[in-house]
Coordinates of C-alpha atoms and ligand atoms in Angstrom, one line a residue:
X1 CA 91.3 13.1 -105.7
X2 CA 91.3 16.3 -103.7
X3 CA 89.1 19.0 -105.4
X4 CA 89.0 22.7 -104.9
X5 CA 86.2 25.0 -106.0
X6 CA 87.7 28.4 -106.6
X7 CA 84.4 30.1 -107.6
X8 CA 81.2 29.3 -105.8
X9 CA 78.9 31.0 -103.2
X10 CA 79.4 29.2 -99.9
X11 CA 77.0 31.0 -97.6
X12 CA 74.2 31.0 -100.3
X13 CA 74.8 27.3 -100.8
X14 CA 74.2 26.7 -97.1
X15 CA 71.2 29.0 -96.8
X16 CA 69.6 27.2 -99.7
X17 CA 70.2 23.9 -97.9
X18 CA 68.2 25.3 -95.0
X19 CA 65.2 26.0 -97.4
X20 CA 62.6 23.6 -98.6
X21 CA 63.8 21.9 -101.8
X22 CA 61.1 21.4 -104.4
X23 CA 63.3 19.4 -106.8
X24 CA 61.2 16.2 -106.4
X25 CA 57.8 17.9 -107.2
X26 CA 56.2 17.0 -110.5
X27 CA 52.9 18.8 -110.1
X28 CA 51.2 21.6 -108.2
X29 CA 49.7 19.2 -105.7
X30 CA 53.3 17.8 -105.0
X31 CA 54.4 21.4 -104.3
X32 CA 51.5 22.1 -102.1
X33 CA 52.0 18.9 -100.1
X34 CA 55.7 19.7 -99.5
X35 CA 54.8 23.2 -98.5
X36 CA 52.1 22.1 -96.0
X37 CA 54.5 19.6 -94.4
X38 CA 57.2 22.3 -94.1
X39 CA 54.7 24.8 -92.7
X40 CA 53.9 22.3 -90.0
X41 CA 57.5 21.3 -89.2
X42 CA 59.1 24.7 -89.4
X43 CA 56.3 27.2 -88.3
X44 CA 58.5 30.3 -87.8
X45 CA 59.5 33.2 -90.1
X46 CA 59.2 33.2 -93.9
X47 CA 58.5 29.9 -95.5
X48 CA 61.2 29.8 -98.2
X49 CA 61.5 27.2 -101.0
X50 CA 63.9 26.7 -103.8
X51 CA 63.9 24.7 -107.1
X52 CA 60.3 25.7 -108.0
X53 CA 60.0 25.0 -111.8
X54 CA 56.7 25.4 -113.6
X55 CA 58.1 23.8 -116.7
X56 CA 57.7 20.5 -114.7
X57 CA 54.1 21.3 -113.9
X58 CA 52.8 21.5 -117.4
X59 CA 54.1 25.0 -117.8
X60 CA 51.5 26.5 -115.4
X61 CA 52.6 28.8 -112.6
X62 CA 51.2 28.5 -109.1
X63 CA 49.7 31.8 -107.9
X64 CA 49.3 33.5 -104.5
X65 CA 45.8 32.0 -104.2
X66 CA 47.0 28.4 -103.9
X67 CA 49.8 29.6 -101.5
X68 CA 47.3 31.6 -99.4
X69 CA 45.5 28.3 -98.7
X70 CA 48.6 27.2 -96.8
X71 CA 48.8 30.5 -94.9
X72 CA 47.7 34.0 -95.7
X73 CA 49.5 35.4 -92.6
X74 CA 53.0 33.8 -93.0
X75 CA 55.0 35.0 -96.0
X76 CA 55.7 32.2 -98.5
X77 CA 58.2 32.6 -101.3
X78 CA 59.1 30.0 -103.9
X79 CA 62.3 30.8 -105.9
X80 CA 62.4 29.6 -109.4
X81 CA 65.2 27.1 -110.2
X82 CA 66.7 29.7 -112.7
X83 CA 67.0 32.3 -110.0
X84 CA 65.2 34.9 -112.1
X85 CA 61.6 34.5 -110.9
X86 CA 59.6 33.5 -107.9
X87 CA 56.0 33.0 -106.6
X88 CA 54.9 34.9 -103.5
X89 CA 51.7 34.5 -101.4
X90 CA 49.7 37.5 -100.2
X91 CA 51.6 37.9 -97.0
X92 CA 54.9 38.1 -98.8
X93 CA 53.5 40.7 -101.2
X94 CA 52.1 42.7 -98.2
X95 CA 55.5 42.5 -96.4
X96 CA 57.1 43.9 -99.5
X97 CA 54.4 46.6 -99.8
X98 CA 53.3 45.4 -103.3
X99 CA 49.7 45.8 -104.3
X100 CA 47.5 46.6 -107.4
X101 CA 48.8 50.2 -107.4
X102 CA 52.5 49.2 -107.5
X103 CA 54.0 49.8 -110.9
X104 CA 56.3 47.2 -112.5
X105 CA 60.0 48.0 -111.9
X106 CA 62.2 48.7 -114.9
X107 CA 63.5 45.3 -115.9
X108 CA 60.9 43.3 -114.0
X109 CA 57.2 42.4 -113.8
X110 CA 54.5 41.6 -111.2
X111 CA 52.3 39.3 -113.3
X112 CA 48.7 40.5 -112.9
X113 CA 45.2 39.0 -113.0
X114 CA 42.2 40.6 -114.7
X115 CA 41.7 43.4 -112.1
X116 CA 45.4 44.4 -112.3
X117 CA 46.1 42.7 -108.9
X118 CA 49.5 41.0 -108.8
X119 CA 48.9 37.2 -108.9
X120 CA 52.1 36.4 -107.0
X121 CA 54.3 35.5 -110.0
X122 CA 57.3 37.7 -110.0
X123 CA 59.9 38.2 -112.7
X124 CA 63.5 39.6 -112.7
X125 CA 63.7 42.9 -110.7
X126 CA 60.1 42.4 -109.2
X127 CA 61.4 39.0 -108.0
X128 CA 64.6 40.6 -106.6
X129 CA 62.6 43.4 -104.9
X130 CA 60.3 41.0 -102.9
X131 CA 63.2 38.6 -102.2
X132 CA 65.1 41.6 -100.8
X133 CA 62.4 41.9 -98.1
X134 CA 63.2 38.4 -96.6
X135 CA 64.8 39.1 -93.2
X136 CA 68.5 38.9 -93.1
X137 CA 69.8 35.7 -91.5
X138 CA 71.3 36.0 -88.0
X139 CA 75.0 35.3 -87.4
X140 CA 74.0 31.9 -85.9
X141 CA 71.9 31.0 -89.0
X142 CA 74.8 32.1 -91.3
X143 CA 77.2 30.0 -89.2
X144 CA 75.0 26.9 -89.5
X145 CA 74.6 27.5 -93.2
X146 CA 78.4 27.7 -93.8
X147 CA 78.8 24.5 -91.8
X148 CA 76.1 22.8 -93.8
X149 CA 77.6 24.0 -97.1
X150 CA 81.1 22.8 -96.0
X151 CA 79.7 19.3 -95.1
X152 CA 78.0 19.0 -98.4
X153 CA 81.0 20.1 -100.4
X154 CA 83.3 17.9 -98.4
X155 CA 81.1 15.0 -99.3
X156 CA 82.1 15.6 -103.0
X157 CA 85.8 15.5 -102.0
X158 CA 86.2 19.3 -102.0
X159 CA 88.9 20.5 -99.6
X160 CA 88.7 24.3 -100.1
X161 CA 86.2 26.6 -101.7
X162 CA 86.2 30.3 -102.6
X163 CA 83.1 32.4 -101.9
X164 CA 82.7 35.0 -104.7
X165 CA 80.2 37.4 -103.2
X166 CA 81.1 38.0 -99.5
X167 CA 79.4 41.0 -98.2
X168 CA 76.1 40.7 -100.0
X169 CA 74.1 40.6 -96.8
X170 CA 76.4 42.4 -94.3
X171 CA 80.1 42.1 -94.4
X172 CA 80.9 42.1 -90.7
X173 CA 78.2 39.5 -89.9
X174 CA 79.3 37.3 -92.7
X175 CA 83.0 37.5 -91.6
X176 CA 82.0 36.6 -88.1
X177 CA 80.0 33.7 -89.3
X178 CA 82.9 32.4 -91.5
X179 CA 85.2 32.8 -88.4
X180 CA 82.8 30.9 -86.1
X181 CA 82.2 28.1 -88.7
X182 CA 86.0 27.7 -89.0
X183 CA 86.3 27.5 -85.2
X184 CA 83.5 24.9 -85.1
X185 CA 85.4 22.7 -87.5
X186 CA 83.9 23.6 -90.9
X187 CA 84.7 20.6 -93.2
X188 CA 86.3 22.8 -95.9
X189 CA 88.8 25.6 -95.9
X190 CA 86.9 28.8 -96.8
X191 CA 88.4 31.6 -98.9
X192 CA 86.6 34.8 -99.6
X193 CA 86.4 37.5 -102.3
X194 CA 84.7 40.6 -101.0
X195 CA 82.3 42.7 -103.1
X196 CA 84.0 45.9 -104.2
X197 CA 81.4 48.2 -102.6
X198 CA 81.8 46.7 -99.1
X199 CA 85.5 47.6 -99.2
X200 CA 85.7 50.8 -101.3
X201 CA 82.1 51.8 -102.1
X202 CA 79.2 53.3 -100.3
X203 CA 78.7 50.2 -98.1
X204 CA 82.4 50.1 -97.0
X205 CA 82.9 49.0 -93.4
X206 CA 86.1 51.0 -92.9
X207 CA 89.7 50.0 -93.0
X208 CA 90.1 49.4 -89.3
X209 CA 87.0 47.3 -88.9
X210 CA 88.0 45.2 -91.9
X211 CA 91.5 44.7 -90.5
X212 CA 90.2 43.5 -87.2
X213 CA 87.7 41.1 -88.8
X214 CA 90.4 39.8 -91.1
X215 CA 92.8 39.1 -88.3
X216 CA 90.2 37.2 -86.3
X217 CA 89.1 35.2 -89.3
X218 CA 92.6 34.3 -90.4
X219 CA 93.7 33.4 -86.9
X220 CA 91.5 30.3 -87.4
X221 CA 94.0 29.1 -90.1
X222 CA 91.0 27.7 -92.0
X223 CA 89.5 30.9 -93.5
X224 CA 91.0 33.7 -95.5
X225 CA 90.2 36.9 -97.3
X226 CA 91.7 36.6 -100.7
X227 CA 90.4 39.4 -103.0
X228 CA 87.9 41.7 -104.4
X229 CA 85.0 40.7 -106.7
X230 CA 83.6 42.9 -109.4
X231 CA 80.8 42.2 -111.9
X232 CA 81.4 43.6 -115.4
X233 CA 78.3 42.2 -117.2
X234 CA 75.3 39.9 -116.9
X235 CA 74.5 36.5 -118.3
X236 CA 73.7 34.9 -121.6
X237 CA 70.3 33.4 -120.6
X238 CA 68.9 36.8 -119.8
X239 CA 70.6 38.4 -122.8
X240 CA 72.6 40.7 -120.4
X241 CA 76.1 39.4 -121.1
X242 CA 77.9 42.2 -123.0
X243 CA 78.6 40.8 -126.4
X244 CA 79.7 42.0 -129.9
X245 CA 76.7 41.8 -132.3
X246 CA 73.1 41.0 -131.4
X247 CA 71.3 38.3 -129.5
X248 CA 69.1 36.0 -131.6
X249 CA 65.8 37.6 -132.6
X250 CA 67.1 41.2 -131.9
X251 CA 67.9 43.7 -134.6
X252 CA 71.5 44.0 -135.8
X253 CA 73.7 46.0 -133.5
X254 CA 77.4 46.6 -133.0
X255 CA 77.1 45.3 -129.4
X256 CA 74.4 44.1 -127.1
X257 CA 73.8 43.2 -123.4
X258 CA 74.6 45.1 -120.3
X259 CA 77.8 46.6 -119.0
X260 CA 77.3 46.9 -115.2
X261 CA 79.7 49.9 -115.1
X262 CA 80.9 52.5 -117.6
X263 CA 84.4 51.9 -119.1
X264 CA 85.8 54.7 -117.0
X265 CA 84.2 53.4 -113.8
X266 CA 85.4 49.9 -114.3
X267 CA 88.9 51.1 -115.0
X268 CA 88.9 53.2 -111.8
X269 CA 87.5 50.4 -109.7
X270 CA 90.1 47.9 -110.9
X271 CA 92.9 50.5 -110.4
X272 CA 91.7 51.3 -106.9
X273 CA 91.6 47.7 -105.8
X274 CA 94.9 47.0 -107.5
X275 CA 96.6 49.9 -105.8
X276 CA 95.4 48.8 -102.4
X277 CA 97.2 45.5 -103.1
X278 CA 94.2 43.2 -103.7
X279 CA 93.9 40.4 -106.1
X280 CA 90.8 41.1 -108.3
X281 CA 88.3 38.7 -109.8
X282 CA 86.0 40.1 -112.5
X283 CA 82.9 38.4 -113.7
X284 CA 82.8 38.7 -117.4
X285 CA 80.9 36.5 -119.8
X286 CA 80.5 38.4 -123.1
X287 CA 83.4 39.0 -125.5
X288 CA 82.9 42.8 -125.4
X289 CA 83.0 42.9 -121.6
X290 CA 86.1 40.6 -121.5
X291 CA 88.0 43.1 -123.8
X292 CA 87.2 45.9 -121.4
X293 CA 88.3 43.8 -118.4
X294 CA 91.6 42.9 -120.1
X295 CA 92.1 46.7 -120.9
X296 CA 91.5 47.5 -117.2
X297 CA 93.9 44.8 -116.0
X298 CA 96.6 45.7 -118.6
X299 CA 96.4 49.4 -117.4
X300 CA 97.4 48.3 -113.8
X301 CA 100.8 47.2 -115.2
X302 CA 100.5 43.8 -113.5
X303 CA 97.6 41.9 -115.1
X304 CA 99.0 38.5 -114.1
X305 CA 98.0 39.1 -110.5
X306 CA 94.3 39.1 -111.4
X307 CA 91.5 36.7 -112.3
X308 CA 88.9 36.5 -115.0
X309 CA 85.7 34.6 -114.1
X310 CA 83.7 32.8 -116.8
X311 CA 85.1 34.3 -120.1
X312 CA 82.5 32.2 -121.9
X313 CA 82.8 33.9 -125.4
X314 CA 86.4 34.2 -126.6
X315 CA 87.8 34.9 -130.1
X316 CA 91.2 33.6 -131.2
X317 CA 92.7 37.1 -130.8
X318 CA 91.3 37.3 -127.2
X319 CA 92.8 34.0 -126.3
X320 CA 96.2 35.2 -127.6
X321 CA 95.9 38.4 -125.6
X322 CA 94.8 36.5 -122.4
X323 CA 97.9 34.3 -122.7
X324 CA 100.1 37.4 -123.1
X325 CA 98.5 39.2 -120.1
X326 CA 98.9 35.9 -118.2
X327 CA 95.7 36.4 -116.1
X328 CA 94.2 33.5 -114.2
X329 CA 91.0 32.2 -115.8
X330 CA 88.2 30.1 -114.2
X331 CA 85.5 28.3 -116.2
X332 CA 82.4 26.4 -115.2
X333 CA 81.9 23.4 -117.5
X334 CA 78.7 22.3 -115.8
X335 CA 76.9 25.4 -117.2
X336 CA 76.9 23.8 -120.7
X337 CA 74.7 21.0 -119.4
X338 CA 72.5 23.0 -117.1
X339 CA 72.0 26.1 -119.3
X340 CA 72.9 24.8 -122.8
X341 CA 69.3 25.2 -124.1
X342 CA 69.2 28.9 -123.1
X343 CA 72.6 29.5 -124.8
X344 CA 71.3 28.0 -128.0
X345 CA 68.2 30.1 -127.9
X346 CA 70.0 33.4 -127.1
X347 CA 73.0 33.0 -129.4
X348 CA 71.9 30.5 -132.1
X349 CA 73.7 27.2 -132.8
X350 CA 76.9 28.6 -134.4
X351 CA 77.9 31.0 -131.7
X352 CA 76.6 28.8 -128.8
X353 CA 78.7 25.9 -130.1
X354 CA 81.9 27.9 -129.5
X355 CA 81.2 28.8 -125.8
X356 CA 83.8 27.8 -123.2
X357 CA 86.8 27.2 -125.4
X358 CA 88.6 25.1 -122.8
X359 CA 90.8 23.2 -125.3
X360 CA 92.0 26.4 -127.1
X361 CA 92.6 28.2 -123.8
X362 CA 94.7 25.3 -122.5
X363 CA 96.6 25.0 -125.7
X364 CA 97.4 28.7 -125.5
X365 CA 99.1 28.1 -122.1
X366 CA 96.6 30.2 -120.1
X367 CA 96.5 29.5 -116.4
X368 CA 93.0 28.0 -116.4
X369 CA 91.1 26.1 -113.7
X370 CA 87.5 24.8 -113.2
X371 CA 84.9 25.8 -110.6
X372 CA 81.2 25.2 -110.1
X373 CA 79.5 28.5 -109.3
X374 CA 77.2 26.4 -107.0
X375 CA 74.4 27.0 -106.0
X376 CA 73.6 28.0 -109.6
X377 CA 74.4 24.4 -110.4
X378 CA 74.6 21.2 -108.3
X379 CA 78.4 21.6 -107.9
X380 CA 79.8 18.0 -107.9
X381 CA 83.2 18.4 -109.6
X382 CA 82.7 15.1 -111.3
X383 CA 79.8 16.6 -113.3
X384 CA 82.0 19.4 -114.5
X385 CA 84.8 17.0 -115.5
X386 CA 82.3 14.8 -117.4
X387 CA 81.0 17.8 -119.4
X388 CA 84.5 19.1 -120.2
X389 CA 85.6 15.7 -121.5
X390 CA 82.4 15.2 -123.5
X391 CA 80.6 18.4 -124.3
X392 CA 76.8 18.1 -124.8
X393 CA 75.3 17.8 -128.3
X394 CA 75.4 21.2 -130.0
X395 CA 78.7 22.3 -128.4
X396 CA 81.9 22.0 -130.5
X397 CA 83.6 18.7 -129.6
X398 CA 87.0 20.0 -130.7
X399 CA 87.0 21.9 -127.4
X400 CA 86.8 18.7 -125.4
X401 CA 89.7 17.9 -123.2
X402 CA 91.0 14.6 -121.8
X403 CA 89.9 13.1 -118.5
X404 CA 93.3 13.7 -117.0
X405 CA 93.4 17.3 -118.1
X406 CA 89.9 17.9 -116.7
X407 CA 90.8 16.4 -113.4
X408 CA 93.9 18.5 -113.1
X409 CA 91.8 21.7 -113.7
X410 CA 89.6 20.8 -110.7
X411 CA 92.5 19.6 -108.5
X412 CA 96.0 21.0 -108.7
X413 CA 95.2 23.9 -111.1
X414 CA 92.2 24.8 -108.9
X415 CA 94.5 24.7 -105.8
X416 CA 97.0 26.9 -107.6
X417 CA 94.6 29.7 -108.3
X418 CA 92.9 29.4 -104.9
X419 CA 96.3 29.9 -103.2
X420 CA 97.7 32.4 -105.7
X421 CA 97.1 35.7 -104.0
Ligands
LIG1 ZN1 79.3 33.2 -109.3

């Protein structure tokens, strides 16, 4: 079977592969042992680790004290497996300019000890702030990362993958790295969706520079710029997906969560990218946000050119409308296994059970395909297929599909959307 992964994050997959993986650690002493070995074998720059998970160490977080014993000069940063928290040592906090006098950011927290000193455990925007101080990888490091990601994905049988956040670090460097990786024989074909703001917004690189970079990249025949990516809302686990109604445990409300842009702004961004001839892919998870995205697509007069990413909560009426607009839709079945417990917690059993209505969406004739969103999940297409065929306990089994249907969504249907621009 030849798989395609039309929504993942290729460069971040590769960068994570270059970091220390803590997935095998069962205790604080395991983590410390792995960090010490890594510190000795890779002595330069920040010591970065991924897949830190205190729920596997009796629920107790490491703090900067334990990490300082490995080094108090070299910044050390352990990223939580959920991507919303991390633990930093003193050198990493210093590099970020964080000390006892630093206030918590809105939407984040520096966990503190008795004296008000940050103890190194960072949540949400505090985690993002310190993570943002990690030096940007060089073009060589990015190239190596893309090659590593390609090799790993090819080992799953994936032939092409679409990066959904190109331009997060620096668009020109990233495009150069994708070009070099392709020239060096990257094991997969790479397709790129550029962040809106690096093409049209305040970080735009300029039409001419983009044209030149695109020509060089596409001359390889193995890497292409396909479209523009926009985020409309957040995620269910952090109660930031824009939904109708309230999250569990919150007071009644007509709608909850977070729209990243005002309705007017979203409409104007979609129209701008559409008028410039781009295919657009919008991240929308909540039902409220998906209505607004459909409004914006419909207003362009050609909604069938564009893609909807995730669409995790859909009413019958929304499914009908999606079919009528004929948008492309990508879904990520592996999420149900990986994040199912947080969906149940945030939405309660009834609403959570109806997430990802794959059967209903297929029956409505919508142009649907699967993808992984790796590195958020492990990203083996077989895992996604398995989940779609047999949804985990607590998730409505009438939305299961057959093995053959699931395979098609990760192969021919995924190829169709990947090459649809
Ligand atoms: Zn994504």
